[in-house]
mmCIF file with all atom_site columns, C-alpha atoms in Angstrom:
data_model
loop_
_atom_site.group_PDB
_atom_site.id
_atom_site.type_symbol
_atom_site.label_atom_id
_atom_site.label_alt_id
_atom_site.label_comp_id
_atom_site.label_asym_id
_atom_site.label_entity_id
_atom_site.label_seq_id
_atom_site.pdbx_PDB_ins_code
_atom_site.Cartn_x
_atom_site.Cartn_y
_atom_site.Cartn_z
_atom_site.occupancy
_atom_site.B_iso_or_equiv
_atom_site.pdbx_formal_charge
_atom_site.auth_seq_id
_atom_site.auth_comp_id
_atom_site.auth_asym_id
_atom_site.auth_atom_id
_atom_site.pdbx_PDB_model_num
ATOM 1   C CA . UNK A 1 1   ? 76.164  36.191 33.618 1.00 86.00 ? 1   UNK A CA 1
ATOM 2   C CA . UNK A 1 2   ? 72.724  34.713 33.121 1.00 87.00 ? 2   UNK A CA 1
ATOM 3   C CA . UNK A 1 3   ? 72.901  33.027 36.544 1.00 89.00 ? 3   UNK A CA 1
ATOM 4   C CA . UNK A 1 4   ? 73.897  36.284 38.206 1.00 88.00 ? 4   UNK A CA 1
ATOM 5   C CA . UNK A 1 5   ? 71.032  38.142 36.538 1.00 89.00 ? 5   UNK A CA 1
ATOM 6   C CA . UNK A 1 6   ? 68.514  35.433 37.435 1.00 91.00 ? 6   UNK A CA 1
ATOM 7   C CA . UNK A 1 7   ? 69.682  35.682 41.040 1.00 88.00 ? 7   UNK A CA 1
ATOM 8   C CA . UNK A 1 8   ? 69.499  39.496 41.062 1.00 88.00 ? 8   UNK A CA 1
ATOM 9   C CA . UNK A 1 9   ? 66.240  39.963 39.188 1.00 89.00 ? 9   UNK A CA 1
ATOM 10  C CA . UNK A 1 10  ? 64.139  36.976 40.212 1.00 90.00 ? 10  UNK A CA 1
ATOM 11  C CA . UNK A 1 11  ? 65.575  36.018 43.611 1.00 90.00 ? 11  UNK A CA 1
ATOM 12  C CA . UNK A 1 12  ? 66.794  39.376 45.046 1.00 86.00 ? 12  UNK A CA 1
ATOM 13  C CA . UNK A 1 13  ? 70.383  38.118 45.482 1.00 86.00 ? 13  UNK A CA 1
ATOM 14  C CA . UNK A 1 14  ? 69.380  35.229 47.748 1.00 91.00 ? 14  UNK A CA 1
ATOM 15  C CA . UNK A 1 15  ? 71.628  32.558 46.239 1.00 88.00 ? 15  UNK A CA 1
ATOM 16  C CA . UNK A 1 16  ? 75.364  33.057 46.588 1.00 83.00 ? 16  UNK A CA 1
ATOM 17  C CA . UNK A 1 17  ? 76.181  30.161 44.244 1.00 85.00 ? 17  UNK A CA 1
ATOM 18  C CA . UNK A 1 18  ? 74.301  31.771 41.355 1.00 87.00 ? 18  UNK A CA 1
ATOM 19  C CA . UNK A 1 19  ? 75.965  35.103 42.052 1.00 83.00 ? 19  UNK A CA 1
ATOM 20  C CA . UNK A 1 20  ? 79.436  33.562 42.302 1.00 80.00 ? 20  UNK A CA 1
ATOM 21  C CA . UNK A 1 21  ? 79.132  31.513 39.115 1.00 81.00 ? 21  UNK A CA 1
ATOM 22  C CA . UNK A 1 22  ? 77.534  34.380 37.208 1.00 82.00 ? 22  UNK A CA 1
ATOM 23  C CA . UNK A 1 23  ? 80.230  36.853 38.236 1.00 81.00 ? 23  UNK A CA 1
ATOM 24  C CA . UNK A 1 24  ? 82.938  34.598 36.825 1.00 81.00 ? 24  UNK A CA 1
ATOM 25  C CA . UNK A 1 25  ? 81.580  35.410 33.370 1.00 83.00 ? 25  UNK A CA 1
ATOM 26  C CA . UNK A 1 26  ? 82.874  38.986 33.224 1.00 87.00 ? 26  UNK A CA 1
ATOM 27  C CA . UNK A 1 27  ? 86.613  38.165 33.394 1.00 86.00 ? 27  UNK A CA 1
ATOM 28  C CA . UNK A 1 28  ? 85.962  35.580 30.660 1.00 84.00 ? 28  UNK A CA 1
ATOM 29  C CA . UNK A 1 29  ? 84.233  38.266 28.576 1.00 88.00 ? 29  UNK A CA 1
ATOM 30  C CA . UNK A 1 30  ? 87.182  40.591 29.094 1.00 91.00 ? 30  UNK A CA 1
ATOM 31  C CA . UNK A 1 31  ? 89.625  37.873 28.043 1.00 88.00 ? 31  UNK A CA 1
ATOM 32  C CA . UNK A 1 32  ? 87.581  37.019 24.948 1.00 86.00 ? 32  UNK A CA 1
ATOM 33  C CA . UNK A 1 33  ? 87.080  40.679 23.999 1.00 92.00 ? 33  UNK A CA 1
ATOM 34  C CA . UNK A 1 34  ? 90.792  41.473 24.320 1.00 93.00 ? 34  UNK A CA 1
ATOM 35  C CA . UNK A 1 35  ? 91.762  38.288 22.488 1.00 88.00 ? 35  UNK A CA 1
ATOM 36  C CA . UNK A 1 36  ? 89.291  39.048 19.682 1.00 88.00 ? 36  UNK A CA 1
ATOM 37  C CA . UNK A 1 37  ? 90.531  42.631 19.513 1.00 94.00 ? 37  UNK A CA 1
ATOM 38  C CA . UNK A 1 38  ? 94.163  41.537 19.274 1.00 92.00 ? 38  UNK A CA 1
ATOM 39  C CA . UNK A 1 39  ? 93.981  38.490 17.019 1.00 87.00 ? 39  UNK A CA 1
ATOM 40  C CA . UNK A 1 40  ? 90.677  38.092 15.219 1.00 85.00 ? 40  UNK A CA 1
ATOM 41  C CA . UNK A 1 41  ? 89.058  41.385 14.253 1.00 89.00 ? 41  UNK A CA 1
ATOM 42  C CA . UNK A 1 42  ? 89.847  43.007 10.926 1.00 90.00 ? 42  UNK A CA 1
ATOM 43  C CA . UNK A 1 43  ? 88.940  46.502 12.065 1.00 95.00 ? 43  UNK A CA 1
ATOM 44  C CA . UNK A 1 44  ? 89.654  47.359 15.676 1.00 96.00 ? 44  UNK A CA 1
ATOM 45  C CA . UNK A 1 45  ? 87.816  50.662 15.492 1.00 95.00 ? 45  UNK A CA 1
ATOM 46  C CA . UNK A 1 46  ? 84.704  48.969 14.062 1.00 95.00 ? 46  UNK A CA 1
ATOM 47  C CA . UNK A 1 47  ? 84.846  46.384 16.855 1.00 95.00 ? 47  UNK A CA 1
ATOM 48  C CA . UNK A 1 48  ? 84.827  49.159 19.466 1.00 96.00 ? 48  UNK A CA 1
ATOM 49  C CA . UNK A 1 49  ? 82.073  50.960 17.557 1.00 96.00 ? 49  UNK A CA 1
ATOM 50  C CA . UNK A 1 50  ? 79.929  47.758 17.615 1.00 93.00 ? 50  UNK A CA 1
ATOM 51  C CA . UNK A 1 51  ? 80.355  47.509 21.380 1.00 94.00 ? 51  UNK A CA 1
ATOM 52  C CA . UNK A 1 52  ? 79.171  51.099 21.813 1.00 95.00 ? 52  UNK A CA 1
ATOM 53  C CA . UNK A 1 53  ? 76.182  50.473 19.513 1.00 94.00 ? 53  UNK A CA 1
ATOM 54  C CA . UNK A 1 54  ? 75.159  47.419 21.529 1.00 92.00 ? 54  UNK A CA 1
ATOM 55  C CA . UNK A 1 55  ? 75.584  49.406 24.732 1.00 92.00 ? 55  UNK A CA 1
ATOM 56  C CA . UNK A 1 56  ? 73.076  51.949 23.412 1.00 92.00 ? 56  UNK A CA 1
ATOM 57  C CA . UNK A 1 57  ? 70.702  49.186 22.287 1.00 92.00 ? 57  UNK A CA 1
ATOM 58  C CA . UNK A 1 58  ? 70.959  47.483 25.708 1.00 91.00 ? 58  UNK A CA 1
ATOM 59  C CA . UNK A 1 59  ? 70.411  50.632 27.784 1.00 90.00 ? 59  UNK A CA 1
ATOM 60  C CA . UNK A 1 60  ? 66.574  50.790 27.726 1.00 91.00 ? 60  UNK A CA 1
ATOM 61  C CA . UNK A 1 61  ? 66.327  47.091 28.633 1.00 91.00 ? 61  UNK A CA 1
ATOM 62  C CA . UNK A 1 62  ? 68.871  47.545 31.404 1.00 90.00 ? 62  UNK A CA 1
ATOM 63  C CA . UNK A 1 63  ? 67.068  50.585 32.828 1.00 90.00 ? 63  UNK A CA 1
ATOM 64  C CA . UNK A 1 64  ? 63.689  48.825 32.688 1.00 89.00 ? 64  UNK A CA 1
ATOM 65  C CA . UNK A 1 65  ? 64.816  45.579 34.297 1.00 89.00 ? 65  UNK A CA 1
ATOM 66  C CA . UNK A 1 66  ? 67.159  46.901 36.975 1.00 88.00 ? 66  UNK A CA 1
ATOM 67  C CA . UNK A 1 67  ? 65.055  49.965 37.822 1.00 85.00 ? 67  UNK A CA 1
ATOM 68  C CA . UNK A 1 68  ? 67.948  52.369 37.477 1.00 83.00 ? 68  UNK A CA 1
ATOM 69  C CA . UNK A 1 69  ? 67.564  55.856 36.122 1.00 76.00 ? 69  UNK A CA 1
ATOM 70  C CA . UNK A 1 70  ? 70.774  55.851 34.114 1.00 70.00 ? 70  UNK A CA 1
ATOM 71  C CA . UNK A 1 71  ? 73.787  54.828 36.178 1.00 77.00 ? 71  UNK A CA 1
ATOM 72  C CA . UNK A 1 72  ? 75.576  52.508 36.340 1.00 83.00 ? 72  UNK A CA 1
ATOM 73  C CA . UNK A 1 73  ? 75.708  52.100 32.599 1.00 87.00 ? 73  UNK A CA 1
ATOM 74  C CA . UNK A 1 74  ? 75.438  48.520 31.325 1.00 90.00 ? 74  UNK A CA 1
ATOM 75  C CA . UNK A 1 75  ? 78.287  46.078 30.852 1.00 90.00 ? 75  UNK A CA 1
ATOM 76  C CA . UNK A 1 76  ? 78.606  46.746 27.101 1.00 91.00 ? 76  UNK A CA 1
ATOM 77  C CA . UNK A 1 77  ? 79.712  50.279 28.001 1.00 94.00 ? 77  UNK A CA 1
ATOM 78  C CA . UNK A 1 78  ? 82.405  48.826 30.273 1.00 94.00 ? 78  UNK A CA 1
ATOM 79  C CA . UNK A 1 79  ? 83.582  46.512 27.485 1.00 95.00 ? 79  UNK A CA 1
ATOM 80  C CA . UNK A 1 80  ? 83.607  49.301 24.902 1.00 96.00 ? 80  UNK A CA 1
ATOM 81  C CA . UNK A 1 81  ? 85.555  51.620 27.225 1.00 97.00 ? 81  UNK A CA 1
ATOM 82  C CA . UNK A 1 82  ? 88.065  48.876 28.008 1.00 97.00 ? 82  UNK A CA 1
ATOM 83  C CA . UNK A 1 83  ? 88.656  48.230 24.313 1.00 97.00 ? 83  UNK A CA 1
ATOM 84  C CA . UNK A 1 84  ? 88.878  51.970 23.642 1.00 97.00 ? 84  UNK A CA 1
ATOM 85  C CA . UNK A 1 85  ? 91.596  52.225 26.295 1.00 97.00 ? 85  UNK A CA 1
ATOM 86  C CA . UNK A 1 86  ? 93.623  49.493 24.593 1.00 97.00 ? 86  UNK A CA 1
ATOM 87  C CA . UNK A 1 87  ? 93.148  51.249 21.257 1.00 97.00 ? 87  UNK A CA 1
ATOM 88  C CA . UNK A 1 88  ? 94.444  54.501 22.764 1.00 96.00 ? 88  UNK A CA 1
ATOM 89  C CA . UNK A 1 89  ? 97.464  52.660 24.215 1.00 95.00 ? 89  UNK A CA 1
ATOM 90  C CA . UNK A 1 90  ? 98.248  51.105 20.830 1.00 95.00 ? 90  UNK A CA 1
ATOM 91  C CA . UNK A 1 91  ? 97.973  54.474 19.080 1.00 93.00 ? 91  UNK A CA 1
ATOM 92  C CA . UNK A 1 92  ? 100.271 56.030 21.709 1.00 92.00 ? 92  UNK A CA 1
ATOM 93  C CA . UNK A 1 93  ? 97.579  58.557 22.568 1.00 88.00 ? 93  UNK A CA 1
ATOM 94  C CA . UNK A 1 94  ? 98.386  58.570 26.272 1.00 87.00 ? 94  UNK A CA 1
ATOM 95  C CA . UNK A 1 95  ? 97.213  62.158 26.490 1.00 91.00 ? 95  UNK A CA 1
ATOM 96  C CA . UNK A 1 96  ? 93.644  60.891 25.978 1.00 93.00 ? 96  UNK A CA 1
ATOM 97  C CA . UNK A 1 97  ? 93.695  57.822 28.200 1.00 92.00 ? 97  UNK A CA 1
ATOM 98  C CA . UNK A 1 98  ? 91.829  59.672 30.940 1.00 94.00 ? 98  UNK A CA 1
ATOM 99  C CA . UNK A 1 99  ? 88.681  59.799 28.776 1.00 93.00 ? 99  UNK A CA 1
ATOM 100 C CA . UNK A 1 100 ? 87.674  56.111 29.025 1.00 95.00 ? 100 UNK A CA 1
ATOM 101 C CA . UNK A 1 101 ? 88.720  56.100 32.690 1.00 94.00 ? 101 UNK A CA 1
ATOM 102 C CA . UNK A 1 102 ? 86.455  59.070 33.400 1.00 94.00 ? 102 UNK A CA 1
ATOM 103 C CA . UNK A 1 103 ? 83.433  57.584 31.624 1.00 94.00 ? 103 UNK A CA 1
ATOM 104 C CA . UNK A 1 104 ? 84.035  54.186 33.225 1.00 93.00 ? 104 UNK A CA 1
ATOM 105 C CA . UNK A 1 105 ? 83.205  55.723 36.605 1.00 92.00 ? 105 UNK A CA 1
ATOM 106 C CA . UNK A 1 106 ? 79.572  55.654 35.456 1.00 92.00 ? 106 UNK A CA 1
ATOM 107 C CA . UNK A 1 107 ? 79.634  52.084 34.127 1.00 91.00 ? 107 UNK A CA 1
ATOM 108 C CA . UNK A 1 108 ? 79.399  48.673 35.748 1.00 88.00 ? 108 UNK A CA 1
ATOM 109 C CA . UNK A 1 109 ? 82.623  47.627 37.509 1.00 87.00 ? 109 UNK A CA 1
ATOM 110 C CA . UNK A 1 110 ? 83.813  51.246 37.254 1.00 89.00 ? 110 UNK A CA 1
ATOM 111 C CA . UNK A 1 111 ? 87.430  51.922 36.286 1.00 89.00 ? 111 UNK A CA 1
ATOM 112 C CA . UNK A 1 112 ? 88.462  48.513 37.649 1.00 91.00 ? 112 UNK A CA 1
ATOM 113 C CA . UNK A 1 113 ? 87.074  47.077 34.426 1.00 93.00 ? 113 UNK A CA 1
ATOM 114 C CA . UNK A 1 114 ? 89.343  49.298 32.325 1.00 95.00 ? 114 UNK A CA 1
ATOM 115 C CA . UNK A 1 115 ? 92.334  48.275 34.454 1.00 94.00 ? 115 UNK A CA 1
ATOM 116 C CA . UNK A 1 116 ? 91.413  44.629 33.834 1.00 93.00 ? 116 UNK A CA 1
ATOM 117 C CA . UNK A 1 117 ? 91.320  45.210 30.069 1.00 95.00 ? 117 UNK A CA 1
ATOM 118 C CA . UNK A 1 118 ? 94.779  46.763 30.184 1.00 95.00 ? 118 UNK A CA 1
ATOM 119 C CA . UNK A 1 119 ? 96.084  43.876 32.309 1.00 93.00 ? 119 UNK A CA 1
ATOM 120 C CA . UNK A 1 120 ? 94.696  41.220 29.953 1.00 91.00 ? 120 UNK A CA 1
ATOM 121 C CA . UNK A 1 121 ? 96.143  43.130 26.992 1.00 94.00 ? 121 UNK A CA 1
ATOM 122 C CA . UNK A 1 122 ? 99.630  43.213 28.523 1.00 92.00 ? 122 UNK A CA 1
ATOM 123 C CA . UNK A 1 123 ? 99.359  39.614 29.632 1.00 89.00 ? 123 UNK A CA 1
ATOM 124 C CA . UNK A 1 124 ? 98.455  38.413 26.131 1.00 87.00 ? 124 UNK A CA 1
ATOM 125 C CA . UNK A 1 125 ? 101.316 40.489 24.690 1.00 89.00 ? 125 UNK A CA 1
ATOM 126 C CA . UNK A 1 126 ? 104.019 39.741 27.238 1.00 86.00 ? 126 UNK A CA 1
ATOM 127 C CA . UNK A 1 127 ? 103.155 36.454 29.019 1.00 78.00 ? 127 UNK A CA 1
ATOM 128 C CA . UNK A 1 128 ? 105.683 37.052 31.787 1.00 83.00 ? 128 UNK A CA 1
ATOM 129 C CA . UNK A 1 129 ? 105.513 37.088 35.579 1.00 84.00 ? 129 UNK A CA 1
ATOM 130 C CA . UNK A 1 130 ? 105.011 40.866 35.714 1.00 87.00 ? 130 UNK A CA 1
ATOM 131 C CA . UNK A 1 131 ? 101.989 40.787 33.433 1.00 85.00 ? 131 UNK A CA 1
ATOM 132 C CA . UNK A 1 132 ? 100.637 37.846 35.449 1.00 81.00 ? 132 UNK A CA 1
ATOM 133 C CA . UNK A 1 133 ? 100.979 39.854 38.692 1.00 84.00 ? 133 UNK A CA 1
ATOM 134 C CA . UNK A 1 134 ? 99.303  42.886 37.069 1.00 85.00 ? 134 UNK A CA 1
ATOM 135 C CA . UNK A 1 135 ? 96.472  40.665 35.859 1.00 83.00 ? 135 UNK A CA 1
ATOM 136 C CA . UNK A 1 136 ? 96.060  39.052 39.285 1.00 81.00 ? 136 UNK A CA 1
ATOM 137 C CA . UNK A 1 137 ? 95.937  42.462 40.981 1.00 84.00 ? 137 UNK A CA 1
ATOM 138 C CA . UNK A 1 138 ? 93.431  43.798 38.459 1.00 86.00 ? 138 UNK A CA 1
ATOM 139 C CA . UNK A 1 139 ? 91.157  40.788 39.032 1.00 81.00 ? 139 UNK A CA 1
ATOM 140 C CA . UNK A 1 140 ? 91.410  41.399 42.781 1.00 81.00 ? 140 UNK A CA 1
ATOM 141 C CA . UNK A 1 141 ? 90.397  45.039 42.271 1.00 83.00 ? 141 UNK A CA 1
ATOM 142 C CA . UNK A 1 142 ? 87.548  43.981 39.986 1.00 80.00 ? 142 UNK A CA 1
ATOM 143 C CA . UNK A 1 143 ? 85.933  42.074 42.827 1.00 77.00 ? 143 UNK A CA 1
ATOM 144 C CA . UNK A 1 144 ? 87.989  41.127 45.910 1.00 75.00 ? 144 UNK A CA 1
ATOM 145 C CA . UNK A 1 145 ? 85.148  38.974 47.186 1.00 71.00 ? 145 UNK A CA 1
ATOM 146 C CA . UNK A 1 146 ? 85.559  36.517 44.288 1.00 70.00 ? 146 UNK A CA 1
ATOM 147 C CA . UNK A 1 147 ? 89.356  36.511 44.051 1.00 70.00 ? 147 UNK A CA 1
ATOM 148 C CA . UNK A 1 148 ? 89.717  32.743 44.585 1.00 70.00 ? 148 UNK A CA 1
ATOM 149 C CA . UNK A 1 149 ? 87.336  31.962 41.741 1.00 71.00 ? 149 UNK A CA 1
ATOM 150 C CA . UNK A 1 150 ? 88.935  34.602 39.522 1.00 72.00 ? 150 UNK A CA 1
ATOM 151 C CA . UNK A 1 151 ? 92.437  33.271 40.138 1.00 73.00 ? 151 UNK A CA 1
ATOM 152 C CA . UNK A 1 152 ? 91.308  29.714 39.383 1.00 75.00 ? 152 UNK A CA 1
ATOM 153 C CA . UNK A 1 153 ? 89.728  31.028 36.195 1.00 74.00 ? 153 UNK A CA 1
ATOM 154 C CA . UNK A 1 154 ? 92.867  33.022 35.393 1.00 71.00 ? 154 UNK A CA 1
ATOM 155 C CA . UNK A 1 155 ? 95.108  29.978 35.736 1.00 73.00 ? 155 UNK A CA 1
ATOM 156 C CA . UNK A 1 156 ? 92.769  28.032 33.459 1.00 77.00 ? 156 UNK A CA 1
ATOM 157 C CA . UNK A 1 157 ? 92.823  30.788 30.831 1.00 72.00 ? 157 UNK A CA 1
ATOM 158 C CA . UNK A 1 158 ? 96.606  31.001 31.004 1.00 71.00 ? 158 UNK A CA 1
ATOM 159 C CA . UNK A 1 159 ? 96.938  27.258 30.564 1.00 73.00 ? 159 UNK A CA 1
ATOM 160 C CA . UNK A 1 160 ? 94.571  27.208 27.589 1.00 76.00 ? 160 UNK A CA 1
ATOM 161 C CA . UNK A 1 161 ? 96.142  30.289 26.005 1.00 69.00 ? 161 UNK A CA 1
ATOM 162 C CA . UNK A 1 162 ? 99.695  28.984 26.304 1.00 67.00 ? 162 UNK A CA 1
ATOM 163 C CA . UNK A 1 163 ? 99.002  25.401 25.260 1.00 72.00 ? 163 UNK A CA 1
ATOM 164 C CA . UNK A 1 164 ? 96.152  25.557 22.769 1.00 70.00 ? 164 UNK A CA 1
ATOM 165 C CA . UNK A 1 165 ? 95.083  27.969 20.126 1.00 64.00 ? 165 UNK A CA 1
ATOM 166 C CA . UNK A 1 166 ? 91.358  27.613 20.173 1.00 59.00 ? 166 UNK A CA 1
ATOM 167 C CA . UNK A 1 167 ? 89.855  28.678 16.908 1.00 58.00 ? 167 UNK A CA 1
ATOM 168 C CA . UNK A 1 168 ? 86.212  28.580 17.903 1.00 57.00 ? 168 UNK A CA 1
ATOM 169 C CA . UNK A 1 169 ? 83.991  28.918 14.889 1.00 58.00 ? 169 UNK A CA 1
ATOM 170 C CA . UNK A 1 170 ? 80.340  29.206 15.694 1.00 57.00 ? 170 UNK A CA 1
ATOM 171 C CA . UNK A 1 171 ? 77.487  28.446 13.379 1.00 55.00 ? 171 UNK A CA 1
ATOM 172 C CA . UNK A 1 172 ? 75.764  31.429 14.942 1.00 60.00 ? 172 UNK A CA 1
ATOM 173 C CA . UNK A 1 173 ? 76.460  34.949 13.833 1.00 69.00 ? 173 UNK A CA 1
ATOM 174 C CA . UNK A 1 174 ? 78.386  37.111 16.314 1.00 74.00 ? 174 UNK A CA 1
ATOM 175 C CA . UNK A 1 175 ? 75.383  39.418 16.566 1.00 79.00 ? 175 UNK A CA 1
ATOM 176 C CA . UNK A 1 176 ? 73.355  36.597 18.105 1.00 81.00 ? 176 UNK A CA 1
ATOM 177 C CA . UNK A 1 177 ? 75.814  36.565 20.999 1.00 80.00 ? 177 UNK A CA 1
ATOM 178 C CA . UNK A 1 178 ? 75.689  40.364 21.275 1.00 84.00 ? 178 UNK A CA 1
ATOM 179 C CA . UNK A 1 179 ? 71.884  40.347 21.208 1.00 88.00 ? 179 UNK A CA 1
ATOM 180 C CA . UNK A 1 180 ? 71.702  37.772 23.992 1.00 89.00 ? 180 UNK A CA 1
ATOM 181 C CA . UNK A 1 181 ? 72.488  40.399 26.632 1.00 89.00 ? 181 UNK A CA 1
ATOM 182 C CA . UNK A 1 182 ? 69.633  42.851 25.998 1.00 90.00 ? 182 UNK A CA 1
ATOM 183 C CA . UNK A 1 183 ? 67.175  40.069 25.165 1.00 91.00 ? 183 UNK A CA 1
ATOM 184 C CA . UNK A 1 184 ? 67.786  38.053 28.321 1.00 91.00 ? 184 UNK A CA 1
ATOM 185 C CA . UNK A 1 185 ? 67.658  41.252 30.402 1.00 90.00 ? 185 UNK A CA 1
ATOM 186 C CA . UNK A 1 186 ? 64.303  42.126 28.840 1.00 91.00 ? 186 UNK A CA 1
ATOM 187 C CA . UNK A 1 187 ? 62.937  38.613 29.296 1.00 93.00 ? 187 UNK A CA 1
ATOM 188 C CA . UNK A 1 188 ? 63.920  38.521 32.969 1.00 92.00 ? 188 UNK A CA 1
ATOM 189 C CA . UNK A 1 189 ? 62.449  41.997 33.439 1.00 90.00 ? 189 UNK A CA 1
ATOM 190 C CA . UNK A 1 190 ? 59.140  40.874 31.953 1.00 91.00 ? 190 UNK A CA 1
ATOM 191 C CA . UNK A 1 191 ? 59.095  37.740 34.141 1.00 91.00 ? 191 UNK A CA 1
ATOM 192 C CA . UNK A 1 192 ? 59.624  39.650 37.381 1.00 83.00 ? 192 UNK A CA 1
#
């Protein structure tokens, strides 16, 4: 993500390698967010609420640095909407599933991001060929240009998920990781 933003903000998208490597971060974020939502958080609704709070905090920095008036909304909005969609699916509130899809049209990666969240959720629940195909298709929709890198990443995540249970404990508070996004956006905006 940082490499992609450096390329966009400081180098006007001149370096494909930085863009490619930076764009691989978002599927990893989706995987980690869905995995955290499913296995590690005590309160799923509070987790979603935190994502929305950080999306609001990040918005002024995002607008300043990327010179956008309001849309697309930043990536925290996409993550929050994806998690909200999973929450709605779990609560069997299918009547309301259109809400995150509608709002995602104004966020980064659009509704493809929400589809990716659903695909990762079903993959982590089912781990069968059908969920793998759904996940592969959702990654293709997310960004067809990077499909080879995404599929390589996907196979790596599948291998790790099926063979190891990584219990990553950081000495840093989770809020440090959340704060990295708006702070690095602001720093890059001030540099440019």
